[in-house]
Short mmCIF file of C-alpha atoms in Angstrom, two decimals:
data_model
loop_
_atom_site.label_atom_id
_atom_site.label_comp_id
_atom_site.label_asym_id
_atom_site.label_seq_id
_atom_site.Cartn_x
_atom_site.Cartn_y
_atom_site.Cartn_z
CA MET T 1 4.53 14.88 15.50
CA ASN T 2 7.07 17.57 14.62
CA PRO T 3 7.18 19.27 11.19
CA ALA T 4 10.37 17.49 10.10
CA SER T 5 8.86 14.07 10.84
CA LEU T 6 5.65 15.03 9.05
CA GLN T 7 7.65 16.16 6.03
CA GLN T 8 9.47 12.81 5.89
CA LEU T 9 6.17 10.94 6.27
CA LEU T 10 4.49 12.88 3.49
CA CYS T 11 7.52 12.49 1.23
CA LEU T 12 7.35 8.71 1.65
CA ASN T 13 3.59 8.87 1.27
CA LEU T 14 3.77 10.61 -2.11
CA LEU T 15 6.59 8.40 -3.38
CA LEU T 16 4.54 5.31 -2.57
CA CYS T 17 1.50 6.79 -4.29
CA CYS T 18 3.59 7.27 -7.41
CA THR T 19 4.99 3.74 -7.38
CA THR T 20 1.89 1.77 -6.43
CA ASN T 21 -1.76 2.70 -6.91
CA GLN T 22 -3.23 -0.53 -5.59
CA ALA T 23 -5.01 0.98 -2.60
CA ARG T 24 -5.92 4.35 -1.16
CA LEU T 25 -6.72 5.08 2.47
CA THR T 26 -9.70 7.36 2.98
CA VAL T 27 -10.98 8.87 6.23
CA SER T 28 -14.61 9.65 7.02
CA PRO T 29 -15.41 12.31 8.12
CA SER T 30 -12.63 13.77 5.98
CA SER T 31 -10.46 15.54 8.54
CA SER T 32 -7.02 15.24 10.10
CA GLN T 33 -8.32 16.26 13.57
CA PHE T 34 -11.08 14.76 15.71
CA PHE T 35 -12.67 15.28 19.10
CA LYS T 36 -12.39 12.60 21.75
CA GLY T 37 -15.50 10.44 21.37
CA ASP T 38 -15.97 10.97 17.63
CA PHE T 39 -16.82 8.11 15.26
CA VAL T 40 -14.19 7.64 12.55
CA SER T 41 -14.17 5.21 9.63
CA LEU T 42 -10.97 4.40 7.71
CA SER T 43 -11.29 2.53 4.42
CA CYS T 44 -8.79 0.79 2.15
CA GLU T 45 -10.15 1.48 -1.33
CA GLU T 46 -8.83 -1.37 -3.43
CA ASP T 47 -8.03 -1.60 -7.13
CA ASP T 48 -7.21 -5.29 -6.66
CA SER T 49 -9.59 -6.94 -4.22
CA SER T 50 -7.38 -10.03 -4.09
CA ALA T 51 -4.54 -8.09 -2.48
CA GLY T 52 -5.98 -8.53 1.02
CA TRP T 53 -5.39 -5.01 2.35
CA THR T 54 -5.19 -4.53 6.12
CA LEU T 55 -5.37 -1.25 8.00
CA ARG T 56 -2.41 -0.64 10.32
CA ARG T 57 -1.28 2.20 12.53
CA ASN T 58 1.58 3.60 14.59
CA THR T 59 0.67 5.52 17.74
CA SER T 60 2.57 6.53 20.86
CA LYS T 61 1.40 3.28 22.49
CA GLN T 62 1.35 0.81 19.60
CA GLN T 63 3.59 0.15 16.60
CA ARG T 64 2.32 -1.34 13.36
CA THR T 65 -0.84 -2.81 14.86
CA GLN T 66 -3.72 -3.80 12.62
CA CYS T 67 -7.40 -2.98 13.09
CA ARG T 68 -8.55 -5.06 16.04
CA ALA T 69 -11.06 -5.17 18.87
CA ASP T 70 -9.09 -3.11 21.36
CA TRP T 71 -9.33 -0.02 19.15
CA GLY T 72 -11.41 -0.68 16.03
CA THR T 73 -13.92 -2.97 14.34
CA SER T 74 -13.24 -4.46 10.92
CA ALA T 75 -16.01 -4.17 8.36
CA GLY T 76 -14.82 -5.51 5.01
CA SER T 77 -12.05 -3.21 3.83
CA SER T 78 -12.94 -0.61 6.46
CA CYS T 79 -12.03 -0.14 10.11
CA ASN T 80 -14.55 1.69 12.27
CA ILE T 81 -13.51 3.43 15.48
CA SER T 82 -16.74 4.01 17.37
CA TYR T 83 -15.18 6.16 20.11
CA ILE T 84 -11.81 7.64 19.31
CA TYR T 85 -9.38 8.63 22.09
CA PRO T 86 -6.39 11.01 22.18
CA TRP T 87 -4.06 8.00 22.34
CA ASP T 88 -5.44 6.94 18.94
CA SER T 89 -3.52 9.88 17.44
CA GLY T 90 -0.90 8.66 15.00
CA VAL T 91 -0.16 7.45 11.49
CA TYR T 92 -2.54 5.11 9.64
CA TRP T 93 -2.06 3.19 6.38
CA CYS T 94 -3.21 0.13 4.41
CA GLU T 95 -0.84 -2.77 3.85
CA SER T 96 -1.19 -5.90 1.71
CA ARG T 97 0.12 -9.43 2.18
CA GLU T 98 2.47 -8.78 -0.73
CA GLY T 99 4.07 -5.85 1.08
CA PRO T 100 3.09 -2.64 -0.79
CA ILE T 101 1.41 0.03 1.29
CA SER T 102 -1.04 2.82 0.54
CA ASN T 103 -0.84 6.51 1.29
CA MET T 104 -0.38 7.36 4.97
CA VAL T 105 -2.52 9.75 7.00
CA ASN T 106 -1.70 11.45 10.28
CA LEU T 107 -4.69 11.79 12.63
CA THR T 108 -4.82 13.97 15.76
CA VAL T 109 -7.42 13.42 18.49
CA THR T 110 -7.95 16.06 21.16
CA GLY T 111 -9.73 16.12 24.48
CA GLY T 112 -10.13 19.87 24.03
CA SER T 113 -13.10 21.78 22.66
CA VAL T 114 -11.76 23.07 19.31
CA ILE T 115 -10.44 21.32 16.19
CA LEU T 116 -9.26 22.51 12.80
CA GLN T 117 -10.75 20.57 9.90
CA SER T 118 -8.11 20.57 7.17
CA PRO T 119 -7.15 18.30 4.23
CA VAL T 120 -6.07 14.82 5.25
CA LEU T 121 -3.77 14.40 2.24
CA PRO T 122 -1.39 16.75 0.41
CA VAL T 123 -3.14 19.31 -1.80
CA MET T 124 -2.14 20.23 -5.35
CA GLU T 125 -0.76 23.61 -6.28
CA GLY T 126 -3.53 25.81 -7.69
CA ASP T 127 -6.35 24.17 -5.73
CA ASP T 128 -8.58 26.04 -3.29
CA VAL T 129 -8.41 24.79 0.30
CA THR T 130 -11.05 25.50 2.94
CA LEU T 131 -10.25 25.29 6.65
CA LEU T 132 -12.98 25.03 9.29
CA CYS T 133 -12.51 25.92 12.94
CA LYS T 134 -15.02 23.80 14.82
CA THR T 135 -16.18 23.55 18.41
CA LYS T 136 -17.48 20.37 20.02
CA THR T 137 -20.73 21.61 21.50
CA THR T 138 -21.73 24.79 19.62
CA PRO T 139 -22.49 25.75 16.00
CA SER T 140 -19.50 25.81 13.68
CA ASN T 141 -20.06 29.36 12.49
CA LEU T 142 -18.40 31.19 15.38
CA PRO T 143 -15.73 33.85 14.71
CA ALA T 144 -12.28 32.27 14.59
CA ALA T 145 -8.66 33.30 14.21
CA PHE T 146 -6.42 31.23 11.93
CA TYR T 147 -2.67 30.84 12.36
CA LYS T 148 0.13 29.52 10.17
CA ASP T 149 3.48 28.60 11.74
CA GLY T 150 2.45 30.48 14.90
CA SER T 151 1.56 33.76 13.18
CA LEU T 152 -1.96 35.14 12.75
CA ILE T 153 -3.16 34.93 9.14
CA ARG T 154 -6.64 36.38 9.50
CA LYS T 155 -9.81 36.43 11.57
CA GLN T 156 -12.98 35.11 10.00
CA PRO T 157 -16.50 35.91 11.26
CA THR T 158 -17.95 32.49 10.43
CA GLY T 159 -15.13 30.09 11.31
CA HIS T 160 -14.30 29.26 7.69
CA MET T 161 -11.16 30.29 5.82
CA THR T 162 -10.49 29.55 2.16
CA ILE T 163 -6.99 29.73 0.71
CA GLN T 164 -7.43 30.29 -3.01
CA HIS T 165 -5.01 28.87 -5.57
CA VAL T 166 -2.59 27.47 -2.98
CA SER T 167 1.14 27.58 -3.66
CA ARG T 168 4.17 26.14 -1.92
CA SER T 169 4.34 29.25 0.26
CA ASP T 170 1.05 28.15 1.86
CA GLU T 171 2.63 24.96 3.18
CA GLY T 172 3.04 24.83 6.95
CA LEU T 173 1.50 24.21 10.38
CA TYR T 174 -2.02 25.53 10.81
CA LYS T 175 -4.20 25.98 13.87
CA CYS T 176 -7.18 28.07 14.88
CA ASP T 177 -8.63 29.73 17.97
CA ILE T 178 -12.20 30.53 19.00
CA SER T 179 -12.44 33.10 21.76
CA GLY T 180 -13.93 31.62 24.92
CA HIS T 181 -13.58 28.04 23.65
CA GLY T 182 -9.88 27.51 23.11
CA GLU T 183 -7.29 26.62 20.52
CA SER T 184 -7.10 23.65 18.18
CA PRO T 185 -4.09 21.35 17.81
CA SER T 186 -1.79 22.10 14.88
CA SER T 187 -1.90 20.19 11.59
CA TRP T 188 0.65 20.22 8.79
CA ILE T 189 -0.66 21.07 5.32
CA THR T 190 1.50 20.02 2.38
CA VAL T 191 1.16 21.64 -1.03
CA THR T 192 2.66 19.71 -3.90
CA GLY T 193 2.85 19.37 -7.64
CA ASN T 194 4.59 15.99 -7.45
CA TYR T 195 6.58 13.98 -4.92
CA MET T 196 9.95 15.30 -6.15
CA HIS T 197 9.01 18.84 -5.12
CA VAL T 198 8.00 17.69 -1.63
CA CYS T 199 11.20 15.68 -1.19
CA GLY T 200 13.32 18.65 -2.19
CA LYS T 201 14.46 17.07 -5.46
CA ASP T 202 15.06 18.87 -8.74
CA PRO T 203 12.84 17.13 -11.32
CA THR T 204 15.29 18.14 -14.06
CA GLN T 205 18.08 16.09 -12.49
CA PRO T 206 18.41 12.28 -12.67
CA GLY T 207 17.79 10.15 -9.59
#
């Protein structure tokens, strides 16, 4: 998904979070990238259990499909994907019978050997954010290079990089590389104070 599309998605995501807090989609393990074959659990955390929240997704192959046997297994308010595939990459959200939807998350699944573990949801200005460059078959403390918008940020000897007190200038596309193992896909990290900042609106102006 290109940066412009991700920006529109996250803008809608934050607006919806501000207008309805009835459910929140969580991902376990908490990451926006996964290896082919990983187990992933997505849960609709409900404030109103009577709402009847259903997990749905948009991928390159399917549009607005709910958790079902051909890709996931329902377990209460959760959907478990026992073996995730690259074609499971896409946007996931919770939706109720009444229509409101939760936050949206964009998941990327790779058949490669390196992923970047980064925040699934937008992060608040001032927070510390830790990125982990991880290989599929070896310890996750290998030296790694981290990139933002295609440019090298820094090289870390243990595969971890912490961005302290993030600001809007830290927003962008991140990826990492481990020599001899390969490069991760890119993931967009959004830094926000509120949805109006993300959507490019001036909070001092009406509308």
